[in-house]
Coordinates of C-alpha atoms and ligand atoms in Angstrom, one line a residue:
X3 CA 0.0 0.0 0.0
X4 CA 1.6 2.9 -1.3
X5 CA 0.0 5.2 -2.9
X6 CA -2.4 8.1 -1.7
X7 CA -5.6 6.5 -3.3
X8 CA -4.3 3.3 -1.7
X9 CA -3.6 4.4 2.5
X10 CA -7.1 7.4 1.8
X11 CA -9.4 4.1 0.8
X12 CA -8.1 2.3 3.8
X13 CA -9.2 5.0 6.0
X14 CA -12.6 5.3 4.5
X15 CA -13.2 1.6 4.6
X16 CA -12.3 1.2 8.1
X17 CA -14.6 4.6 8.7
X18 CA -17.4 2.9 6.8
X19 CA -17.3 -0.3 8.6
X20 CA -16.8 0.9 12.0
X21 CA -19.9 1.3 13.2
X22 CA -19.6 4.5 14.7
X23 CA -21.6 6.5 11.6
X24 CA -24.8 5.7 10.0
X25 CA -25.0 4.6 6.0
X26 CA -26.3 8.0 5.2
X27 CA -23.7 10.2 7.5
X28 CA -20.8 8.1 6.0
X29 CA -22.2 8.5 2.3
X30 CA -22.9 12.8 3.2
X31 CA -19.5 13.5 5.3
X32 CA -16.8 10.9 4.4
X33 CA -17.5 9.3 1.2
X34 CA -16.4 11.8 -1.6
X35 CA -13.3 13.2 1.0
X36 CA -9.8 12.8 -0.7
X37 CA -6.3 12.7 0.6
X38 CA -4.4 14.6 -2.0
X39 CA -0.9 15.1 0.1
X40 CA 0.4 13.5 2.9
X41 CA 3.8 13.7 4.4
X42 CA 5.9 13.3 7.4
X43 CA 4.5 16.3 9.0
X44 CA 1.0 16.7 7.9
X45 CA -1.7 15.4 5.2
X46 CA -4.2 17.6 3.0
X47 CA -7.5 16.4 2.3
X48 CA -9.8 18.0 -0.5
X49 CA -13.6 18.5 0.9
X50 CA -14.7 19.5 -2.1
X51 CA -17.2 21.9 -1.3
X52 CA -16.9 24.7 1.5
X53 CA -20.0 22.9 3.4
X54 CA -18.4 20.2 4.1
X55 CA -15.1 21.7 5.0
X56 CA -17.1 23.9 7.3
X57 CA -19.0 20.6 8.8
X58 CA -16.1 17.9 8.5
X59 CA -13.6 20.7 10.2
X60 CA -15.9 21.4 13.3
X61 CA -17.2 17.7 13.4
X62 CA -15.2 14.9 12.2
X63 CA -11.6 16.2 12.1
X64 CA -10.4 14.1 15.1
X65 CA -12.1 11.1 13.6
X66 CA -10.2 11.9 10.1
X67 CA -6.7 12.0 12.1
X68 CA -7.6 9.4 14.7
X69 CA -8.4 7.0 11.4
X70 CA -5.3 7.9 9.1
X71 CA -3.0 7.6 12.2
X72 CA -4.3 3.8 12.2
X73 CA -3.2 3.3 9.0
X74 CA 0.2 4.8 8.1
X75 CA 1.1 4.3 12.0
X76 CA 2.2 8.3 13.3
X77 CA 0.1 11.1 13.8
X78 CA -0.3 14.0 11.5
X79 CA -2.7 16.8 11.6
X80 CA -5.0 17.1 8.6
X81 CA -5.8 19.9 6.9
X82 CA -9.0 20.5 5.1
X83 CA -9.0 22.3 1.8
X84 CA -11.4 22.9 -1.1
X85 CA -9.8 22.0 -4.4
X86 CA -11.8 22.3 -8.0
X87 CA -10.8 19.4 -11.2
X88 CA -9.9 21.6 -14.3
X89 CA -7.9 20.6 -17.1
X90 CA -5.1 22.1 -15.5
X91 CA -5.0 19.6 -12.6
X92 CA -6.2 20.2 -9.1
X93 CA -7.0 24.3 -8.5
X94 CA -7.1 24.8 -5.0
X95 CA -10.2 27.6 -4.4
X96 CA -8.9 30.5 -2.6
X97 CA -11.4 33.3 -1.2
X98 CA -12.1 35.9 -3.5
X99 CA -11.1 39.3 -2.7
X100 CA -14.2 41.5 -1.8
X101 CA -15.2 42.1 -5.4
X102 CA -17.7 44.7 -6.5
X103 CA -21.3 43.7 -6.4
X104 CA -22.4 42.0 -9.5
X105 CA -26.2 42.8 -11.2
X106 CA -25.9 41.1 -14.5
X107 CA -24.0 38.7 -15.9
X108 CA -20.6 37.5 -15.2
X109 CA -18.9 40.1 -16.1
X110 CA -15.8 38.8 -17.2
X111 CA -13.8 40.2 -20.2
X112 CA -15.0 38.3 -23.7
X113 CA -11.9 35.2 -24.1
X114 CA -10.8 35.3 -20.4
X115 CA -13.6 33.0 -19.2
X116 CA -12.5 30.2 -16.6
X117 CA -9.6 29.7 -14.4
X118 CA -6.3 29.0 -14.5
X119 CA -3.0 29.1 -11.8
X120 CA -0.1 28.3 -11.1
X121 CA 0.5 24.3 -10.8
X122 CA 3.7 23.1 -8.1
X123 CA 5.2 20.0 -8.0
X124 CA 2.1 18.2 -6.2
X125 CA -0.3 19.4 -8.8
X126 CA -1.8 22.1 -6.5
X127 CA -2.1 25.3 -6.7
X128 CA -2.6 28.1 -4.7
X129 CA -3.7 31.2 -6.7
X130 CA -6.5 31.9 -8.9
X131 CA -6.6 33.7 -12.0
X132 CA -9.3 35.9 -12.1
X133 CA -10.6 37.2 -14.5
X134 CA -12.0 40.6 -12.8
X135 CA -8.8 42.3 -12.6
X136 CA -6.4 42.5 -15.3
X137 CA -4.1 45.6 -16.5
X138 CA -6.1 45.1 -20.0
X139 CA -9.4 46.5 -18.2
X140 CA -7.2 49.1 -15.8
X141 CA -7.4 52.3 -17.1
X142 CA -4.7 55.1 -16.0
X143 CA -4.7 58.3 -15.2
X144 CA -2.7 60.8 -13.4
X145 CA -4.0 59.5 -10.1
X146 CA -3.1 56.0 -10.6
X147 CA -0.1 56.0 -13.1
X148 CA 2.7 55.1 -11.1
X149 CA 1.5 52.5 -9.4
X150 CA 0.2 51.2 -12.6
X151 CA 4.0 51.2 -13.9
X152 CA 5.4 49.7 -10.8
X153 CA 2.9 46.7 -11.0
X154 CA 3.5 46.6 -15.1
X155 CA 7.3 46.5 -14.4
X156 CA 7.0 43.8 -11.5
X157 CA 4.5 41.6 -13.9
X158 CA 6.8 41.6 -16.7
X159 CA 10.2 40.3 -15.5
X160 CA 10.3 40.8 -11.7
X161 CA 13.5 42.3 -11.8
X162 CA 13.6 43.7 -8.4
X163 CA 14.0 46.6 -8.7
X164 CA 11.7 48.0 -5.9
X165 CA 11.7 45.5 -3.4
X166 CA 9.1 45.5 -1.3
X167 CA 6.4 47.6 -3.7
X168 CA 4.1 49.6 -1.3
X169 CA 0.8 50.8 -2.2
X170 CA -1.4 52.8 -0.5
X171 CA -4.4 54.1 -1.2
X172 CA -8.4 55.1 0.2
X173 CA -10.6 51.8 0.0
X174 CA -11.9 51.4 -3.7
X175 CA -9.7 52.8 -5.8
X176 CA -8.2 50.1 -7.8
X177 CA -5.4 48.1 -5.0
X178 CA -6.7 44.9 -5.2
X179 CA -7.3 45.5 -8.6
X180 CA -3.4 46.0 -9.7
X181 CA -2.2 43.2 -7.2
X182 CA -4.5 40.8 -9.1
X183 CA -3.2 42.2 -12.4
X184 CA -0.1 40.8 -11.7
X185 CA -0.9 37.7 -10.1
X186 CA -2.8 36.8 -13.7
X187 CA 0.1 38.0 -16.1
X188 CA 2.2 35.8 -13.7
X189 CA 0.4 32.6 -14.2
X190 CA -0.9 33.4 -17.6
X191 CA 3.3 34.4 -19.0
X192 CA 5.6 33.0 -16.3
X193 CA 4.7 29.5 -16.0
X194 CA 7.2 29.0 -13.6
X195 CA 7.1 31.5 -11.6
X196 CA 5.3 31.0 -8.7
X197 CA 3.2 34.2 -7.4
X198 CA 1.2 33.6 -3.7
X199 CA -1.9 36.0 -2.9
X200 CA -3.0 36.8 0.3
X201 CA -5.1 39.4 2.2
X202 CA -3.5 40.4 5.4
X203 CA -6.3 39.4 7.5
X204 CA -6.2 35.6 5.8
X205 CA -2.4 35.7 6.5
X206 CA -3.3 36.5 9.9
X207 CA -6.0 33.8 10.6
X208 CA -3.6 31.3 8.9
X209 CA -1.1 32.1 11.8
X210 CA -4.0 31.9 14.5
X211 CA -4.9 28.0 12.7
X212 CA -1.1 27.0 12.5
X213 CA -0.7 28.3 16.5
X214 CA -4.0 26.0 17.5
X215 CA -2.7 23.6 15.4
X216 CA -5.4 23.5 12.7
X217 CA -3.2 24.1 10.5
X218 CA 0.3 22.8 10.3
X219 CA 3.0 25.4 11.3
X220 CA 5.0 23.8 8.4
X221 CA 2.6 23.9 5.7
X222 CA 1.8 27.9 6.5
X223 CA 5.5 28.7 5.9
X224 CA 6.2 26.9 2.9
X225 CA 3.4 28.7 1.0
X226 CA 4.5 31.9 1.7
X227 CA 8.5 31.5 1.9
X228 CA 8.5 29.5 -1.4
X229 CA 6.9 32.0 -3.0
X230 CA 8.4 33.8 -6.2
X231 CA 6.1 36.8 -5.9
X232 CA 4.1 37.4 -2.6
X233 CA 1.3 39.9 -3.0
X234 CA 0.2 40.9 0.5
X235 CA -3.4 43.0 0.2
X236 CA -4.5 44.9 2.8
X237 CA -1.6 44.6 4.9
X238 CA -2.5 47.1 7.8
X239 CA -4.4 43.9 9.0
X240 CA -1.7 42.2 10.4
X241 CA -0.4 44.8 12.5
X242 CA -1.5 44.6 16.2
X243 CA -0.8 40.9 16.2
X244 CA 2.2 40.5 17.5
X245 CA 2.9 36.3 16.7
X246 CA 1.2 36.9 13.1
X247 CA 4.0 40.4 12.6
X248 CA 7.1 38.4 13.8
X249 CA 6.2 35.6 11.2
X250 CA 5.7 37.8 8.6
X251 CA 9.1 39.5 9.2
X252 CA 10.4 36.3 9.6
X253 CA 8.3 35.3 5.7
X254 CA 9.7 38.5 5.0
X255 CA 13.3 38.7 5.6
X256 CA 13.6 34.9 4.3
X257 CA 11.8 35.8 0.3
X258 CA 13.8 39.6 0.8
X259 CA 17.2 38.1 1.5
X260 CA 16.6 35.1 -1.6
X261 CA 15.6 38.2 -3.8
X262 CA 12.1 37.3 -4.4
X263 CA 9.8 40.2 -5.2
X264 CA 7.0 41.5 -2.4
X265 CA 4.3 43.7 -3.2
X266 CA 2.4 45.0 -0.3
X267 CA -1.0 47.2 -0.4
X268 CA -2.7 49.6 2.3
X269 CA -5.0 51.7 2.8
X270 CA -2.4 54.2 4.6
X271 CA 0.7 55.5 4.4
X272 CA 3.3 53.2 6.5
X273 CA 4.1 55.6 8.6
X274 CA 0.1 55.9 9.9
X275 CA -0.8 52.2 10.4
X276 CA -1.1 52.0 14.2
X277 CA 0.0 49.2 16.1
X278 CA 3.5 48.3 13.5
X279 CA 6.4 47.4 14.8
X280 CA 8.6 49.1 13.9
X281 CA 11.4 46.7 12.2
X282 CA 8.6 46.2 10.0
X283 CA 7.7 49.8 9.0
X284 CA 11.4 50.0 8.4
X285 CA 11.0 47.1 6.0
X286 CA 7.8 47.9 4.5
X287 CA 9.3 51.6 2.9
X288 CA 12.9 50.0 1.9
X289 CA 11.7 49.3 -1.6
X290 CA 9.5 52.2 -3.2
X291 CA 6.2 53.1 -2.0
X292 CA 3.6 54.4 -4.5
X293 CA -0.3 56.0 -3.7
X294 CA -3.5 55.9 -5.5
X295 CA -5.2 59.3 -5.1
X296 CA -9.4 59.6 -5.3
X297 CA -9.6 59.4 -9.7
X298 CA -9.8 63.4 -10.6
X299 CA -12.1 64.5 -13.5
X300 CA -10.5 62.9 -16.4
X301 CA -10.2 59.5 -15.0
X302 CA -13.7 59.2 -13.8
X303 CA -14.4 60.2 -17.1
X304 CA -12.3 58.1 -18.3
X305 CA -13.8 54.5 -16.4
X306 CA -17.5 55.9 -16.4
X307 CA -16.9 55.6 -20.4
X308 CA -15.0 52.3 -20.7
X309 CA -17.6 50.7 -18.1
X310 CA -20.1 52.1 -20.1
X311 CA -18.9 50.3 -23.2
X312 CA -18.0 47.4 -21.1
X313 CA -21.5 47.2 -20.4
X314 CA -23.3 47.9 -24.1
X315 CA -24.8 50.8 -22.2
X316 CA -24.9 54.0 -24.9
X317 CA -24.3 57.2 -22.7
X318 CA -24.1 60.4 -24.5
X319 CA -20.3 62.7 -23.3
X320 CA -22.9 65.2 -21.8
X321 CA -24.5 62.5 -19.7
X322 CA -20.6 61.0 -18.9
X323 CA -19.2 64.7 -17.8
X324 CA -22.3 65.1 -15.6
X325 CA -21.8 61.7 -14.2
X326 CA -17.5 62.3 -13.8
X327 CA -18.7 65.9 -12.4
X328 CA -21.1 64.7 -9.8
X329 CA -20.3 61.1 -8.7
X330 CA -16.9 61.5 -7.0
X331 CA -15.0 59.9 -4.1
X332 CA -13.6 56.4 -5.5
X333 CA -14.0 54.5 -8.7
X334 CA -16.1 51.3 -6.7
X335 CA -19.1 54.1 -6.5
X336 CA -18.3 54.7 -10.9
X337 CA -18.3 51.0 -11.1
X338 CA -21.9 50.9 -9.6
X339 CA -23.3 53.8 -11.2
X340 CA -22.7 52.3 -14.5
X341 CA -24.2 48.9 -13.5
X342 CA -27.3 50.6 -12.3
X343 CA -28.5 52.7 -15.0
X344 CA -27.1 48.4 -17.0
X345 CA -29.9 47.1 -15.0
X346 CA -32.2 50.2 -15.6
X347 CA -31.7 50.8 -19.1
X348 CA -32.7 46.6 -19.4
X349 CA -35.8 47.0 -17.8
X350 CA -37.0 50.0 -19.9
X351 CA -35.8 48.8 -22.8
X352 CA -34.6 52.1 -24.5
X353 CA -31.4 54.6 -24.3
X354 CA -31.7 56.3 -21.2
X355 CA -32.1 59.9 -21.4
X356 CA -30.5 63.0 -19.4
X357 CA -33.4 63.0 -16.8
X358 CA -33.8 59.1 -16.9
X359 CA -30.0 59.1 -15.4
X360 CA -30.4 61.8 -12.9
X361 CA -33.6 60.0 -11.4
X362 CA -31.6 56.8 -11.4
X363 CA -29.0 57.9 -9.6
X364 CA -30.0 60.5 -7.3
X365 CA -29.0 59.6 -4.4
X366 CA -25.5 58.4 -5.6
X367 CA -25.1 62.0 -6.3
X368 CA -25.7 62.6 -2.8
X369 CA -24.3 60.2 -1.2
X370 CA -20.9 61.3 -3.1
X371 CA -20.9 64.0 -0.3
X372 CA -19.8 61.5 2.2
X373 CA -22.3 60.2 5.0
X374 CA -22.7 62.7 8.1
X375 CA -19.6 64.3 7.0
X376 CA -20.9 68.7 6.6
X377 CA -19.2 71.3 5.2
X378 CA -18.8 72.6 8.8
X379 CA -16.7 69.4 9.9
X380 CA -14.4 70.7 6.7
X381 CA -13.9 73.9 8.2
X382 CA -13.5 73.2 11.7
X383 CA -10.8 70.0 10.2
X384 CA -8.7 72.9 8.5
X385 CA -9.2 75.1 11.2
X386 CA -7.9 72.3 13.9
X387 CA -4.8 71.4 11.3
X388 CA -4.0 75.1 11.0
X389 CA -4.5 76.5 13.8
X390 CA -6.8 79.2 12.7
X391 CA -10.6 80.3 13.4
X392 CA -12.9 79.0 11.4
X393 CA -14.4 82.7 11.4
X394 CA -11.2 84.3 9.5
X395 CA -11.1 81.3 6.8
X396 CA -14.4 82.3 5.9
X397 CA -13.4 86.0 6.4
X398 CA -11.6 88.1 4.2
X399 CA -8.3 88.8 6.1
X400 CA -5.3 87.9 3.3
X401 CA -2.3 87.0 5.8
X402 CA -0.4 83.8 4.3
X403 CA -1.4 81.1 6.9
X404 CA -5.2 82.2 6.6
X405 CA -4.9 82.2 2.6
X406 CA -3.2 79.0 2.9
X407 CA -6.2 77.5 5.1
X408 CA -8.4 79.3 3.1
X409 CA -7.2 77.5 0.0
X410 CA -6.9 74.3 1.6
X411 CA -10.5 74.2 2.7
X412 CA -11.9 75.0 -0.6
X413 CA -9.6 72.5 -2.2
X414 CA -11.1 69.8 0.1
X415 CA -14.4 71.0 -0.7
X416 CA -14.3 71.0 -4.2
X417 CA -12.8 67.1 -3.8
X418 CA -15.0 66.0 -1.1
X419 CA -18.4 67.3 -1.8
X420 CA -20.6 67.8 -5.0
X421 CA -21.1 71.5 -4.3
X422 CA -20.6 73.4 -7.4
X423 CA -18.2 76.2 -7.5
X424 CA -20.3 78.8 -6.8
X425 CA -21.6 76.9 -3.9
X426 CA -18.5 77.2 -2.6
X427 CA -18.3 80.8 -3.2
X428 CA -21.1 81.4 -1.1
X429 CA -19.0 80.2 2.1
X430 CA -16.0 83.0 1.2
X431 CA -17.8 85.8 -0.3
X432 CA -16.2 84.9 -3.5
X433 CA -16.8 84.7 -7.4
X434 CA -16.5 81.0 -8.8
X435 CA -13.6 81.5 -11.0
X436 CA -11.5 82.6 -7.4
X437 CA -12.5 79.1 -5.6
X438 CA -11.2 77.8 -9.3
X439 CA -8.4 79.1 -8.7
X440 CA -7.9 78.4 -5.5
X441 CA -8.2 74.7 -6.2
X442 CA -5.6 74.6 -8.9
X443 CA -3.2 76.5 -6.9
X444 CA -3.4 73.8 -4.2
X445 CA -3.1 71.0 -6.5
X446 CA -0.4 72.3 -8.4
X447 CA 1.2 73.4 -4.7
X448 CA 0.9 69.2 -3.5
X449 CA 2.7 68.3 -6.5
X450 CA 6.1 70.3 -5.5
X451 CA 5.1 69.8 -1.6
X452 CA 4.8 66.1 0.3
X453 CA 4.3 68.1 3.1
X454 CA 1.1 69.9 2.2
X455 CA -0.1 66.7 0.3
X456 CA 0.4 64.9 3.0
X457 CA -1.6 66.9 5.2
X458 CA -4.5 67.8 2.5
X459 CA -4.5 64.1 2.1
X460 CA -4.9 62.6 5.5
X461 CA -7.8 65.4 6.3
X462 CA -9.7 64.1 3.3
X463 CA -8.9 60.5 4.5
X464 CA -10.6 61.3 7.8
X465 CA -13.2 63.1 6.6
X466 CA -14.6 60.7 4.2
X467 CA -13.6 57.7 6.6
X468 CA -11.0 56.1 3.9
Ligands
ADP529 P1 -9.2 48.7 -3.4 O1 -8.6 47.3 -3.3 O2 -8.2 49.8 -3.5 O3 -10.2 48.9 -2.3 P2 -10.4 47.6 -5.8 O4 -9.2 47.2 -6.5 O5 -11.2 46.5 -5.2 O6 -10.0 48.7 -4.8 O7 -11.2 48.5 -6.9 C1 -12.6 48.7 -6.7 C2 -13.3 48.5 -8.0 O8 -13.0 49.5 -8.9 C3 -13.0 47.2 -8.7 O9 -14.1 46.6 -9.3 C4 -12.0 47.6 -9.7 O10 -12.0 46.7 -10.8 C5 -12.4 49.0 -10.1 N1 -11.2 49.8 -10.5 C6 -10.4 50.4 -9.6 N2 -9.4 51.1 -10.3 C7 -9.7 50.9 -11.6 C8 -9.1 51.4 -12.8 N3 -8.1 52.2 -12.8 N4 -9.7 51.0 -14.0 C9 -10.7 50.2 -14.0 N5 -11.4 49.7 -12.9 C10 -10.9 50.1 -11.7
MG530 MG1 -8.8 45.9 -1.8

């Protein structure tokens, strides 16, 4: 008896006949199970589906071990794992990233359909190639373009170049997108290469299972150390965890030191995620670090018009510039729009018009004014930051640190809320084409000064909860 198929149909017949389960809970819960890898220090078994990996795992996990110890004559901890039969071999299913919501269809690009990854010496895999997110369907614009490069030039030959790769960013605007852009040109162009996804939080429940011993200790760190590429999403979820941070620095330092490439994403700067040690924030900003701004006019003009076509959906450029104008904050809340006047322009059965969309989307347009967030919060933000009253921002005194604040606030206001610019006009006393102005002067002003973008940044971050 020497073969996988040979030891796993021992186990189940000795299950079957033991006497301890019914016909029917054998045939439900054991039957179709599968060992697919065992070895000195731990065995994998394929559930199949996530119900019984839920139900076997909380049931029948001591019985599995207790069974398979019998048979090959030392214990090893078992490890439950969904795996899906394509032509490729065994694909082991790995949680999705929180994609968007989905109204119609499948939404995958024509020709990409199905799955594909990365295949190691046991036949298994552990990434998926999903469709959702290439670079094909990532459209760049100013607020996005270097990170876009730094992904393209990783994805092409991984020539280290930056290593680690930080990106930061506000939630929605395109992170998870880029890191799974890369992991599909690696498995669709680098055969051998092998890239390893994770989300930070998964990383750090894989650390709580290996430390209770669900999950082999072993087993954790060869998927991540043998890694070619290791794309970390949402990173800021491990910190705060003190046993899950010292293995990653450990998983870290071992891929760093054997040049491998690490791309790490956030939704903050490195310096701002609480709780991280510090070797690690060290680490984290030795490569280069990147950010994703909120998309400015042109690129929400840009992805309202390529989702539109995406979608079949015939949008006039009026109806797109009024959309771009008025639906701001990140490009998840574009992505939605589009699919809602989908769904609306399939139940009335005609090209939508002007009015059609404003009715449809109303309260997106309100809603891009974040939740609970009013333009006094703005003021009194800037105020705080600046040390000034909010009274002489709105005044008319011209010294430099109340111009400055001045500026700043109707920069954030212009970003943050949907007011037009006269709106904003109102609140200083002054003609649009000044709070025009204003805004441009800022912006230019970030581009030559971290400082001040750091700061304009991280008040828009709070305000709008990002
Ligand atoms: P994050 O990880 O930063 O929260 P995601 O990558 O999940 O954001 O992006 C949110 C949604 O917006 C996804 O559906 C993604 O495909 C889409 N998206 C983001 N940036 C772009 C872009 N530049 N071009 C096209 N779609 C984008
Ligand atoms: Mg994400």
């Amino acid at each position: 008896m020497d073969s996988l198929n040979e030891i796993w149909a021992c186990v189940l017949s000795n299950i079957a006949s033991s006497g301890e389960f019914s016909e029917p809970t054998y045939n439900l819960w054991f039957r179709d199970l599968e060992l697919v890898k065992l070895t000195n220090t731990y065995a994998i078994v394929d559930t199949k589906t996530q119900l019984k990996k839920d139900i076997v795992s909380s049931r029948y996990i001591y019985t599995l071990e207790k069974y398979l110890t019998d048979v090959i004559g030392f214990e090893v901890p078992i490890t439950l794992e969904v795996y899906e039969e394509t032509s490729f071999g065994k694909i082991k299913i790995v949680d999705e990233p929180k994609s968007p919501e989905i109204i119609f269809g499948d939404d995958i690009p024509e020709g990409q359909e199905g799955i594909q990854g990365n295949i190691d010496e046991d036949g298994l895999t552990h990434v998926l190639y999903n469709p959702l997110y290439t670079f094909d369907n990532f459209i760049v614009g100013n607020t996005n373009k270097f990170a876009h490069a730094a992904c393209k030039a990783i994805a092409a030959d991984a020539e280290h170049s930056y290593n680690p790769l930080f990106i930061y960013g506000g939630s929605g605007l395109g992170k998870t997108h880029l890191l799974y852009a890369i992991t599909n040109e690696i498995i669709l162009r680098r055969k051998n290469t092998n890239a390893v996804y994770v989300r930070g939080e998964d990383f750090a429940n894989e650390m709580i299972n290996s430390l209770s011993k669900k999950v082999p200790m072993q087993y954790f760190r060869e998927k991540y150390r043998k890694a070619d590429v290791l794309l970390v999403d949402d990173v800021q979820f491990i910190a705060g965890k003190p046993s899950t941070q010292e293995e990653f620095f450990h998983t870290f330092n071992t891929l760093y030191e054997d040049k491998k490439q690490i791309i790490l994403a956030c939704d903050r700067p490195v310096k701002e995620i609480p709780s991280l040690e510090e070797r690690l924030k060290t680490r984290f900003e030795w490569g280069l670090t990147v950010d994703i701004q909120p998309p400015d006019y042109e690129l929400r003009f840009a992805i309202l018009k390529s989702k539109a076509i995406k979608f079949g959906l015939n949008l006039s450029d009026n109806i797109l510039m009024f959309l771009a104008d008025n639906i701001k904050g990140n490009i998840r809340h574009l992505e939605g729009a589009i699919k809602r006047l989908h769904a609306t322009s399939l139940l009335i059965n005609t090209d939508l018009t002007f009015d059609k969309v404003k009715e449809c989307l109303q309260d997106m347009f309100s809603s891009s004014m974040p939740t609970g967030i009013t333009v006094d919060e703005i003021f009194e933000m800037v105020s705080k930051k600046y040390s000034v009253a909010v009274e002489d921002i709105k005044g008319k005194k011209r010294t430099k640190e109340l111009s400055n604040a001045r500026h700043i606030a109707i920069y954030i206001l212009r970003t943050i809320t949907n007011l037009s610019l006269s709106d904003i006009g109102g609140y200083f006393n002054m003609h649009h084409t000044s709070v025009l102005s204003a805004c441009s002067k800022v912006s230019e002003d970030m581009k030559v000064d971290p400082t001040l973008e750091h700061n304009v940044n991280e008040m828009i971050r709070t305000l709008t909860g990002q």
